[in-house]
Short mmCIF file of C-alpha atoms and ligand atoms in Angstrom, two decimals:
data_model
loop_
_atom_site.label_atom_id
_atom_site.label_comp_id
_atom_site.label_asym_id
_atom_site.label_seq_id
_atom_site.Cartn_x
_atom_site.Cartn_y
_atom_site.Cartn_z
CA MET A 6 120.87 106.08 77.77
CA HIS A 7 117.24 106.86 76.97
CA ILE A 8 114.41 106.54 79.50
CA THR A 9 110.72 106.76 78.63
CA LEU A 10 108.32 107.80 81.40
CA VAL A 11 104.65 106.94 81.07
CA LEU A 12 101.60 108.13 83.00
CA PRO A 13 98.77 105.65 82.36
CA SER A 14 95.15 106.74 82.14
CA VAL A 15 92.36 105.30 84.25
CA GLY A 16 90.67 104.49 80.95
CA ARG A 17 89.99 106.53 77.86
CA LYS A 18 86.88 106.81 75.77
CA GLY A 19 88.49 106.99 72.35
CA LYS A 20 90.62 110.13 72.42
CA LYS A 21 88.63 111.63 75.29
CA TYR A 22 89.70 111.83 78.93
CA ILE A 23 88.00 113.32 81.98
CA LYS A 24 88.91 116.99 81.52
CA THR A 25 89.08 117.85 85.24
CA TRP A 26 91.73 115.15 85.74
CA THR A 27 94.15 116.48 83.14
CA MET A 28 96.54 118.26 85.46
CA GLU A 29 100.33 118.32 85.39
CA PRO A 30 101.59 115.01 86.81
CA LEU A 31 104.11 116.02 89.45
CA ALA A 32 105.62 112.56 89.97
CA ILE A 33 106.85 112.55 86.35
CA ALA A 34 108.53 115.96 86.73
CA VAL A 35 110.09 114.82 90.02
CA LEU A 36 111.51 111.70 88.34
CA ALA A 37 112.86 113.89 85.53
CA SER A 38 114.57 116.16 88.09
CA LEU A 39 116.21 113.14 89.76
CA THR A 40 117.50 111.66 86.48
CA PRO A 41 121.18 112.31 85.64
CA ALA A 42 121.61 115.05 83.03
CA ASP A 43 123.28 112.76 80.46
CA VAL A 44 120.18 110.55 80.23
CA LYS A 45 117.64 111.42 77.53
CA ILE A 46 114.00 111.42 78.70
CA THR A 47 110.78 111.05 76.72
CA PHE A 48 107.39 111.32 78.39
CA PHE A 49 104.03 109.97 77.23
CA ASP A 50 100.85 111.01 79.03
CA ASP A 51 98.41 108.25 78.11
CA ARG A 52 95.54 110.52 79.18
CA LEU A 53 96.27 112.98 76.39
CA GLU A 54 98.11 111.10 73.65
CA ASP A 55 98.92 107.67 72.23
CA VAL A 56 102.01 105.97 73.60
CA ASP A 57 104.52 105.39 70.79
CA TYR A 58 105.70 101.91 71.79
CA ASP A 59 108.08 101.69 68.83
CA ALA A 60 110.07 104.82 69.70
CA PRO A 61 113.55 103.60 70.70
CA THR A 62 114.20 103.47 74.46
CA ASP A 63 116.35 101.55 76.96
CA LEU A 64 114.06 101.65 79.99
CA VAL A 65 110.43 102.51 80.68
CA GLY A 66 109.27 104.00 83.99
CA ILE A 67 105.54 103.80 84.71
CA SER A 68 103.75 105.60 87.56
CA VAL A 69 100.99 103.35 88.87
CA GLU A 70 97.89 104.20 90.92
CA SER A 71 95.25 101.59 91.75
CA TYR A 72 92.77 102.97 89.21
CA THR A 73 95.46 103.04 86.52
CA SER A 74 97.10 99.69 87.31
CA LYS A 75 95.19 97.70 84.68
CA ARG A 76 96.19 100.17 81.98
CA ALA A 77 99.77 100.25 83.33
CA TYR A 78 100.03 96.48 82.92
CA GLU A 79 98.73 96.71 79.34
CA ILE A 80 101.35 99.35 78.54
CA ALA A 81 104.10 97.27 80.19
CA ALA A 82 103.07 94.23 78.10
CA GLU A 83 103.49 96.26 74.90
CA TYR A 84 107.03 97.24 75.91
CA HIS A 85 107.83 93.68 76.93
CA LYS A 86 106.85 92.50 73.44
CA ARG A 87 109.58 94.83 72.19
CA GLY A 88 112.13 93.59 74.74
CA VAL A 89 112.26 96.83 76.77
CA PRO A 90 112.59 96.52 80.58
CA VAL A 91 109.98 98.25 82.72
CA VAL A 92 110.23 99.82 86.18
CA MET A 93 107.08 100.69 88.09
CA GLY A 94 106.58 102.98 91.07
CA GLY A 95 103.89 105.06 92.79
CA TYR A 96 100.98 104.32 95.12
CA HIS A 97 99.92 100.96 93.76
CA ALA A 98 103.52 99.74 93.41
CA THR A 99 104.15 100.70 97.03
CA LEU A 100 100.95 99.27 98.48
CA VAL A 101 100.74 96.02 96.45
CA PRO A 102 104.31 95.38 95.26
CA GLU A 103 103.77 91.62 95.04
CA GLU A 104 101.20 92.14 92.26
CA VAL A 105 103.14 94.86 90.45
CA GLN A 106 106.30 92.74 90.38
CA ASN A 107 104.54 90.36 87.99
CA HIS A 108 104.46 93.10 85.38
CA ALA A 109 107.83 94.84 85.77
CA GLU A 110 111.53 94.03 85.79
CA ALA A 111 111.90 96.37 88.77
CA THR A 112 109.44 97.77 91.32
CA VAL A 113 110.14 100.83 93.44
CA ILE A 114 108.50 100.75 96.87
CA GLY A 115 108.09 104.20 98.43
CA ASP A 116 109.43 107.54 97.27
CA ALA A 117 111.72 107.77 94.27
CA GLU A 118 114.19 110.24 95.80
CA PRO A 119 116.22 107.74 97.88
CA VAL A 120 116.53 105.12 95.10
CA TRP A 121 116.00 106.47 91.58
CA ALA A 122 119.68 107.24 90.84
CA GLN A 123 120.51 103.64 91.74
CA VAL A 124 117.74 102.30 89.48
CA VAL A 125 119.05 104.32 86.54
CA ASP A 126 122.62 103.24 87.18
CA ASP A 127 121.67 99.57 87.50
CA ALA A 128 119.58 99.73 84.31
CA LYS A 129 122.52 101.33 82.50
CA ASN A 130 124.72 98.43 83.59
CA GLY A 131 122.14 95.73 82.86
CA ARG A 132 121.76 94.67 86.50
CA LEU A 133 118.27 95.85 87.47
CA LYS A 134 117.06 94.40 90.77
CA LYS A 135 113.54 93.08 91.16
CA VAL A 136 112.75 95.44 94.07
CA TYR A 137 114.07 98.82 95.20
CA ARG A 138 112.72 99.76 98.58
CA ALA A 139 113.13 103.31 99.88
CA GLU A 140 114.08 102.28 103.40
CA ARG A 141 113.13 105.67 104.82
CA GLN A 142 110.95 108.64 104.01
CA THR A 143 112.45 111.27 101.74
CA LEU A 144 114.33 113.90 103.73
CA SER A 145 113.27 117.50 103.27
CA SER A 146 116.76 118.20 101.93
CA GLU A 147 116.36 115.54 99.20
CA MET A 148 113.19 117.07 97.74
CA THR A 149 113.94 118.70 94.41
CA ILE A 150 112.42 121.32 92.18
CA PRO A 151 110.49 119.17 89.70
CA ASP A 152 111.67 119.47 86.09
CA ARG A 153 108.53 120.92 84.49
CA SER A 154 110.17 121.19 81.05
CA ILE A 155 108.87 117.62 80.67
CA TYR A 156 105.35 119.06 80.22
CA ALA A 157 106.40 121.33 77.33
CA ASP A 158 104.39 119.70 74.52
CA LYS A 159 101.34 118.76 76.64
CA LYS A 160 98.10 120.62 77.20
CA TYR A 161 97.17 120.59 80.90
CA LEU A 162 94.69 122.64 82.90
CA GLY A 163 96.16 126.09 83.60
CA ILE A 164 97.09 125.68 87.23
CA THR A 165 100.55 124.87 88.57
CA LEU A 166 100.76 121.84 90.86
CA LEU A 167 103.37 122.07 93.57
CA GLU A 168 104.01 120.16 96.80
CA THR A 169 105.18 121.91 99.95
CA GLY A 170 105.28 118.71 101.95
CA ARG A 171 104.52 115.01 101.82
CA GLY A 172 102.42 112.66 103.91
CA CYS A 173 99.81 113.24 106.58
CA LYS A 174 99.77 112.80 110.33
CA PHE A 175 96.17 111.58 110.50
CA HIS A 176 95.24 107.91 110.25
CA CYS A 177 92.02 107.78 108.24
CA GLU A 178 91.21 104.14 107.61
CA PHE A 179 90.49 104.45 103.89
CA CYS A 180 93.42 106.66 102.91
CA SER A 181 96.28 105.49 100.69
CA VAL A 182 98.45 108.42 101.78
CA THR A 183 98.43 107.25 105.39
CA ALA A 184 99.23 103.71 104.24
CA PHE A 185 102.08 104.98 102.03
CA TYR A 186 103.70 107.38 104.50
CA GLU A 187 102.65 105.61 107.72
CA GLY A 188 101.64 108.85 109.44
CA ASP A 189 104.86 110.66 108.58
CA TYR A 190 104.80 114.26 107.37
CA ARG A 191 107.75 116.17 105.83
CA ARG A 192 107.87 119.79 104.68
CA LYS A 193 110.14 120.95 101.87
CA SER A 194 112.41 123.85 102.82
CA VAL A 195 110.51 127.13 102.61
CA ASP A 196 113.34 128.72 100.58
CA LEU A 197 113.11 125.95 98.01
CA ILE A 198 109.32 126.31 97.75
CA VAL A 199 109.65 130.06 97.17
CA GLU A 200 112.40 129.45 94.58
CA GLU A 201 110.18 126.88 92.85
CA ILE A 202 107.15 129.19 92.70
CA ARG A 203 109.31 131.99 91.31
CA ALA A 204 110.80 129.61 88.71
CA THR A 205 107.35 128.56 87.45
CA GLY A 206 106.32 132.19 87.10
CA SER A 207 102.79 131.00 87.86
CA LYS A 208 100.29 133.12 89.77
CA GLN A 209 97.81 130.25 90.24
CA VAL A 210 99.04 127.39 92.33
CA PHE A 211 97.53 124.15 93.61
CA PHE A 212 99.52 122.93 96.62
CA VAL A 213 98.87 119.20 96.36
CA ASP A 214 99.78 118.47 99.99
CA ASP A 215 97.28 116.25 101.73
CA ASN A 216 97.18 118.64 104.62
CA ILE A 217 99.10 121.88 104.17
CA ILE A 218 98.92 122.59 107.91
CA GLY A 219 100.37 119.16 108.76
CA ASP A 220 102.97 121.07 110.75
CA VAL A 221 101.48 124.33 111.98
CA GLU A 222 104.70 126.20 112.76
CA SER A 223 106.30 125.54 109.36
CA ALA A 224 102.93 126.34 107.73
CA LYS A 225 103.01 129.80 109.33
CA GLU A 226 106.59 130.26 108.15
CA LEU A 227 105.57 129.19 104.64
CA PHE A 228 102.50 131.46 104.46
CA THR A 229 104.55 134.42 105.63
CA ALA A 230 107.11 133.76 102.89
CA LEU A 231 104.36 133.49 100.26
CA ILE A 232 102.90 136.96 100.95
CA PRO A 233 105.37 138.93 98.75
CA LEU A 234 104.88 136.50 95.83
CA ASN A 235 101.35 137.76 95.30
CA ILE A 236 99.94 134.44 94.12
CA LYS A 237 96.49 132.91 94.46
CA TRP A 238 96.49 129.37 95.74
CA VAL A 239 94.25 126.44 96.60
CA THR A 240 95.06 123.37 98.64
CA GLN A 241 93.82 120.52 100.84
CA CYS A 242 93.56 121.29 104.51
CA SER A 243 92.12 119.88 107.71
CA LEU A 244 89.35 121.74 109.47
CA ASN A 245 91.37 122.54 112.59
CA ALA A 246 92.92 125.44 110.60
CA VAL A 247 90.02 127.58 111.79
CA LYS A 248 90.98 127.04 115.43
CA ASP A 249 94.17 129.08 115.02
CA ARG A 250 93.26 132.66 114.10
CA GLU A 251 96.85 133.67 113.29
CA LEU A 252 97.26 130.68 110.97
CA LEU A 253 93.98 131.36 109.19
CA ASP A 254 94.73 135.04 108.71
CA LEU A 255 98.19 134.26 107.33
CA MET A 256 96.71 131.70 104.96
CA VAL A 257 94.32 134.23 103.49
CA LYS A 258 96.89 137.03 103.44
CA SER A 259 99.30 134.83 101.48
CA GLY A 260 96.74 134.24 98.74
CA CYS A 261 94.68 131.21 99.78
CA VAL A 262 91.38 131.44 97.89
CA GLY A 263 90.04 127.91 98.24
CA ILE A 264 90.51 124.75 100.22
CA LEU A 265 89.49 121.17 99.80
CA VAL A 266 88.24 119.86 103.12
CA GLY A 267 87.74 116.15 103.64
CA PHE A 268 84.55 116.37 105.76
CA GLU A 269 83.85 112.70 104.83
CA SER A 270 80.62 112.47 106.84
CA ILE A 271 78.18 114.62 108.82
CA ALA A 272 77.63 111.69 111.24
CA LYS A 273 79.98 111.38 114.21
CA ASP A 274 79.61 107.56 114.32
CA ASN A 275 80.88 107.26 110.77
CA LEU A 276 83.77 109.60 111.53
CA VAL A 277 84.79 107.49 114.51
CA GLN A 278 84.57 104.30 112.45
CA MET A 279 86.84 105.74 109.74
CA HIS A 280 89.34 107.00 112.38
CA LYS A 281 88.62 110.61 111.49
CA GLY A 282 87.42 111.58 114.95
CA GLN A 283 89.23 114.91 114.58
CA ASN A 284 86.12 115.98 112.60
CA ASN A 285 83.07 116.44 114.75
CA GLY A 286 80.16 116.40 112.32
CA ALA A 287 77.67 118.88 110.95
CA LYS A 288 77.39 121.37 113.86
CA ASP A 289 81.12 121.84 114.07
CA TYR A 290 81.35 122.19 110.30
CA SER A 291 78.90 125.10 110.13
CA GLY A 292 80.95 127.26 112.50
CA ALA A 293 84.16 126.51 110.64
CA LEU A 294 82.56 127.19 107.27
CA ALA A 295 81.26 130.55 108.48
CA GLN A 296 84.78 131.63 109.41
CA LEU A 297 86.15 130.62 106.02
CA ARG A 298 83.25 132.25 104.15
CA GLN A 299 83.79 135.52 106.04
CA ARG A 300 87.35 135.53 104.73
CA GLY A 301 86.23 134.85 101.15
CA VAL A 302 87.70 131.34 101.01
CA VAL A 303 85.69 128.96 98.80
CA ILE A 304 85.20 125.34 99.82
CA TYR A 305 85.56 122.06 97.97
CA ALA A 306 83.85 119.68 100.39
CA THR A 307 84.48 115.98 99.96
CA PHE A 308 82.32 113.24 101.47
CA VAL A 309 82.58 109.50 101.33
CA PHE A 310 79.52 107.22 101.33
CA GLY A 311 79.62 103.56 102.30
CA TYR A 312 80.28 103.56 106.04
CA ASP A 313 77.88 101.75 108.36
CA ASN A 314 75.43 104.64 108.93
CA ASP A 315 75.21 105.69 105.31
CA ASP A 316 71.67 105.05 104.16
CA ALA A 317 69.36 107.06 101.89
CA GLY A 318 68.41 109.42 104.76
CA LEU A 319 71.94 110.32 105.80
CA ILE A 320 73.08 110.76 102.21
CA GLN A 321 70.15 113.11 101.53
CA ARG A 322 70.89 115.08 104.72
CA THR A 323 74.49 115.45 103.54
CA VAL A 324 73.37 116.94 100.23
CA ASP A 325 70.93 119.22 102.09
CA PHE A 326 73.79 120.34 104.34
CA CYS A 327 75.97 121.20 101.33
CA ARG A 328 73.16 123.13 99.68
CA GLU A 329 72.28 125.03 102.87
CA GLU A 330 75.92 125.89 103.47
CA LYS A 331 76.25 127.04 99.85
CA ILE A 332 79.31 124.90 99.29
CA PHE A 333 81.31 126.00 96.20
CA ILE A 334 81.81 122.45 94.90
CA ALA A 335 81.51 119.02 96.52
CA ALA A 336 82.44 115.41 95.84
CA PHE A 337 80.19 112.60 97.00
CA ASN A 338 82.63 109.75 96.64
CA HIS A 339 81.70 106.11 96.97
CA LEU A 340 83.93 104.40 99.52
CA VAL A 341 86.74 102.57 97.70
CA PRO A 342 88.77 99.88 99.45
CA PHE A 343 92.19 100.71 98.02
CA PRO A 344 94.52 97.74 98.42
CA GLY A 345 97.07 98.16 101.18
CA THR A 346 94.85 100.40 103.32
CA PRO A 347 93.50 99.41 106.77
CA LEU A 348 89.99 99.61 105.26
CA TYR A 349 90.87 96.98 102.69
CA GLY A 350 92.28 94.70 105.41
CA ARG A 351 89.20 95.15 107.59
CA LEU A 352 86.67 94.46 104.82
CA LYS A 353 88.66 91.42 103.73
CA SER A 354 88.81 90.02 107.27
CA GLU A 355 85.06 90.64 107.67
CA ASP A 356 84.49 88.81 104.37
CA LYS A 357 82.77 91.88 102.94
CA LEU A 358 84.73 92.29 99.70
CA LEU A 359 82.45 91.73 96.74
CA ILE A 360 85.16 92.06 94.09
CA GLU A 361 88.49 91.33 95.74
CA LYS A 362 90.68 92.80 92.99
CA TRP A 363 88.24 95.34 91.61
CA TRP A 364 91.07 97.28 89.94
CA LEU A 365 91.74 94.31 87.63
CA ASP A 366 88.17 93.14 87.13
CA PRO A 367 87.20 93.20 83.41
CA ASP A 368 83.65 94.41 84.13
CA TYR A 369 84.45 96.97 86.82
CA GLN A 370 83.36 100.52 86.02
CA TYR A 371 84.22 103.69 87.90
CA GLY A 372 81.47 104.10 90.52
CA ASP A 373 80.80 100.40 91.09
CA ILE A 374 80.82 99.36 94.74
CA SER A 375 83.29 96.55 95.36
CA PHE A 376 82.17 95.63 98.90
CA TYR A 377 78.99 94.96 100.89
CA PRO A 378 77.98 98.14 102.77
CA LYS A 379 76.06 97.63 106.02
CA SER A 380 72.97 99.78 105.46
CA VAL A 381 72.24 99.47 101.72
CA SER A 382 73.06 97.09 98.87
CA PRO A 383 76.10 97.82 96.64
CA ASP A 384 73.88 98.78 93.67
CA GLU A 385 71.75 101.01 95.86
CA LEU A 386 74.85 102.80 97.11
CA THR A 387 76.01 103.41 93.53
CA ARG A 388 72.56 104.84 92.79
CA LEU A 389 72.45 107.02 95.91
CA CYS A 390 75.87 108.50 95.13
CA LEU A 391 74.67 109.38 91.64
CA VAL A 392 71.44 110.89 92.98
CA ALA A 393 73.46 113.01 95.43
CA ARG A 394 75.83 114.24 92.69
CA ASN A 395 72.97 114.97 90.30
CA GLU A 396 71.03 116.92 92.91
CA PHE A 397 74.03 118.95 94.07
CA TYR A 398 75.00 119.78 90.48
CA GLY A 399 71.39 120.38 89.43
CA VAL A 400 70.65 123.82 87.99
CA ARG A 401 68.49 124.88 90.94
CA SER A 402 71.19 123.97 93.46
CA ILE A 403 73.86 125.74 91.39
CA ILE A 404 71.78 128.93 91.30
CA GLU A 405 71.02 128.79 95.04
CA ARG A 406 74.66 128.17 95.95
CA SER A 407 75.85 131.01 93.76
CA LEU A 408 74.00 133.42 96.09
CA ASP A 409 76.85 133.58 98.58
CA PHE A 410 78.28 137.05 98.14
CA HIS A 411 81.12 136.59 100.64
CA ALA A 412 82.88 133.78 98.80
CA ASN A 413 81.26 132.00 95.81
CA SER A 414 80.27 135.18 93.98
CA LYS A 415 82.29 137.82 95.82
CA SER A 416 83.04 139.38 92.41
CA PRO A 417 81.86 138.87 88.80
CA LYS A 418 85.10 136.95 88.18
CA TRP A 419 84.32 134.58 91.04
CA LEU A 420 80.77 134.10 89.89
CA PHE A 421 82.18 133.09 86.51
CA LEU A 422 84.62 130.66 88.16
CA PHE A 423 81.82 129.25 90.32
CA LEU A 424 79.63 128.58 87.28
CA LEU A 425 82.53 127.16 85.26
CA ALA A 426 83.58 124.74 88.04
CA ASN A 427 80.02 123.63 88.71
CA PHE A 428 79.09 123.02 85.08
CA MET A 429 82.39 121.18 84.43
CA LEU A 430 81.77 118.89 87.41
CA ARG A 431 78.11 118.44 86.44
CA LYS A 432 79.35 117.10 83.09
CA GLU A 433 81.99 114.97 84.80
CA VAL A 434 79.41 113.05 86.85
CA MET A 435 78.13 111.16 83.82
CA GLU A 436 81.51 110.92 82.07
CA LYS A 437 83.01 109.17 85.07
CA ARG A 438 80.08 106.84 85.61
CA SER A 439 80.48 104.76 82.48
CA LEU A 440 84.27 104.71 82.58
CA MET A 441 85.82 101.25 82.23
CA LEU A 442 89.30 100.74 83.64
CA GLY A 443 92.09 99.96 81.17
CA SER A 444 91.91 100.16 77.37
CA GLU A 445 88.53 100.06 75.69
CA SER A 446 88.99 96.65 74.10
C1 B12 B 16 97.06 116.10 92.84
C2 B12 B 16 96.26 114.83 92.90
C3 B12 B 16 95.28 114.64 91.93
C4 B12 B 16 95.00 115.65 90.83
C5 B12 B 16 95.96 115.61 89.68
C6 B12 B 16 96.59 114.30 89.37
C7 B12 B 16 97.47 114.39 88.13
N1 B12 B 16 98.69 114.17 88.24
O1 B12 B 16 97.03 114.66 87.08
C8 B12 B 16 93.53 115.32 90.46
C9 B12 B 16 92.66 116.21 91.30
C10 B12 B 16 93.14 115.47 89.00
C11 B12 B 16 93.45 113.87 90.94
C12 B12 B 16 92.53 112.96 90.47
C13 B12 B 16 92.41 111.67 90.96
N2 B12 B 16 93.02 111.15 92.02
CO1 B12 B 16 94.50 112.01 92.90
N3 B12 B 16 95.77 112.79 93.97
C14 B12 B 16 96.48 113.88 93.92
C15 B12 B 16 97.42 114.00 95.13
C16 B12 B 16 96.75 114.91 96.16
C17 B12 B 16 98.82 114.52 94.85
C18 B12 B 16 99.56 113.76 93.75
C19 B12 B 16 100.96 114.33 93.62
O2 B12 B 16 101.22 115.11 92.73
N4 B12 B 16 101.87 113.97 94.54
C20 B12 B 16 103.25 114.39 94.54
C21 B12 B 16 104.12 113.35 93.82
C22 B12 B 16 105.54 113.83 93.71
O3 B12 B 16 104.07 112.20 94.64
P1 B12 B 16 103.73 110.74 94.08
O4 B12 B 16 102.78 110.82 92.96
O5 B12 B 16 103.39 109.86 95.20
O6 B12 B 16 105.13 110.27 93.49
C23 B12 B 16 106.22 109.87 94.30
C24 B12 B 16 106.24 108.35 94.59
O7 B12 B 16 104.95 107.78 94.62
C25 B12 B 16 107.10 107.76 93.53
N5 B12 B 16 106.58 107.46 92.19
C26 B12 B 16 105.43 107.82 91.60
N6 B12 B 16 105.39 107.35 90.35
C27 B12 B 16 106.54 106.70 90.12
C28 B12 B 16 107.00 106.04 88.97
C29 B12 B 16 108.26 105.43 89.01
C30 B12 B 16 108.76 104.73 87.80
C31 B12 B 16 109.03 105.49 90.20
C32 B12 B 16 110.35 104.87 90.26
C33 B12 B 16 108.55 106.15 91.34
C34 B12 B 16 107.31 106.75 91.28
O8 B12 B 16 108.07 108.77 93.37
C35 B12 B 16 107.47 110.09 93.48
C36 B12 B 16 108.48 110.99 94.14
O9 B12 B 16 108.93 110.44 95.34
C37 B12 B 16 97.48 112.51 95.62
C38 B12 B 16 97.77 112.31 97.08
C39 B12 B 16 99.27 112.49 97.33
N7 B12 B 16 99.62 113.22 98.31
O10 B12 B 16 100.12 112.02 96.61
C40 B12 B 16 96.12 111.99 95.18
C41 B12 B 16 95.95 110.50 94.80
C42 B12 B 16 97.15 110.09 93.98
N8 B12 B 16 94.76 110.48 93.95
C43 B12 B 16 94.06 109.46 94.15
C44 B12 B 16 92.82 109.20 93.48
C45 B12 B 16 92.01 108.01 93.94
C46 B12 B 16 92.39 110.02 92.42
C47 B12 B 16 91.10 109.85 91.59
C48 B12 B 16 90.70 108.45 91.21
C49 B12 B 16 90.02 110.57 92.42
C50 B12 B 16 88.60 110.47 91.92
N9 B12 B 16 87.82 109.63 92.54
O11 B12 B 16 88.20 111.16 91.04
C51 B12 B 16 91.45 110.69 90.35
C52 B12 B 16 92.20 109.85 89.26
C53 B12 B 16 92.89 110.72 88.23
C54 B12 B 16 93.83 109.99 87.29
N10 B12 B 16 94.72 109.14 87.77
O12 B12 B 16 93.76 110.23 86.11
C55 B12 B 16 94.63 108.53 95.21
C56 B12 B 16 95.30 107.28 94.62
C57 B12 B 16 95.16 106.08 95.52
C58 B12 B 16 95.75 104.85 94.96
N11 B12 B 16 95.89 103.85 95.81
O13 B12 B 16 96.04 104.72 93.81
C59 B12 B 16 95.57 109.49 95.97
C60 B12 B 16 96.82 108.88 96.62
C61 B12 B 16 94.72 110.24 97.04
C62 B12 B 16 94.35 109.39 98.23
N12 B12 B 16 94.49 109.91 99.41
O14 B12 B 16 93.90 108.28 98.16
N13 B12 B 16 94.39 113.60 91.85
#
């Protein structure tokens, strides 16, 4: 049997893709690791190469996110023309299976681990079912070492992606992870994580967990086990890490050099509305940032604009805050109602969705606002997000923020990394803006 796995792009401009997005796709390597050894696997990364629809195959597996769903359906249609069955899985397949089912012979809802072997076996025997639902979350013991040999002929950014756990215990209204895992959080076994890092041989790791300290005790165990590996790592982490001195010290000792923190807003009212009341707003952030800076940890601060209090003034104050705090890099994301999230349900019930299925809309471009915000018009919000990004990544701001000698430019190497990251993201702002979803035609 021969299976072809495909990772669709959000949309490509000719042969070009957003450079900062071209990282190793873990889901594909996980699927490869779960596939029986006698099955041949081919992998096409639509972000980097053309999909060869005519290459012989018995089954196609496509990983679908909301932004890539339109392109995924185009790819599936090409395979259907050639009589090849398609199975889809991933975030979008899990959160809107009723839509995805219209484009695939089989749809996997939830994690692949509990069901993938069955899918492969059923496909082999010509009895694919319309839906495979992982009835439970993946057990820690079922998590595998992803088969990274699948990336062999691809050119990705030089950082190894690795998960130490899955899910998140918080309940942020806009988040697809919460909707997917329903507040559950599972950690892989620490021995397996160490074995995996050793097997990759990599010294630069991105732990893709949504919150690496989702379980504090196992996080401490993990960080302790990482110390002898002598790696440098970055991750996503909630701000309460700074409240536990032992945890924070272990993090840094084990090689943590940067964290992405979802600050989301500097305004408490917004934080309460998005169910992220665990963050307290600007004053609290400054103290936490000082602790991280003292330890040399650089910050990727992410904010979301579109909640009720977000007007021109608050957005400008957020940018000012990031400049004053000399944030390493920041994302000023427009609020996106991802289907299947509580946010999507709320905006729909309040009749505030402007484009109900924005992910399929032929005119939708990355950055467009698909709902009616309370304080500004949709177009104004798009503009304000762009203004914020352009100011933060303006040359003057970059120079000012580089003058943080504890973290951003603690050494010439770090100054170089700071400038590289900032100029790459400066370029990305415009590249993303005019990006249409799906193929160009
Ligand atoms: C790492 C990461 C990135 C990285 C790298 C992504 C890459 N592969 O190249 C970067 C930083 C570049 C990135 C960018 C973006 N990301 Co991102 N990213 C993640 C993150 C944190 C981890 C992904 C991961 O590796 N998970 C581990 C793997 C093993 O899990 P998995 O993908 O869910 O796969 C499992 C199941 O879903 C299922 N499955 C998945 N595919 C398939 C396919 C088949 C056939 C089957 C059977 C099963 C199956 O089985 C797998 C194993 O159980 C997730 C959040 C998360 N925790 O998952 C967000 C996430 C996927 N990203 C998201 C978004 C929105 C984006 C951006 C649009 C952000 C932006 N505004 O710029 C871009 C889009 C980039 C693109 N698609 O080209 C959203 C997607 C939401 C949605 N509803 O679709 C997520 C869920 C974050 C969130 N909280 O909302 N991202």
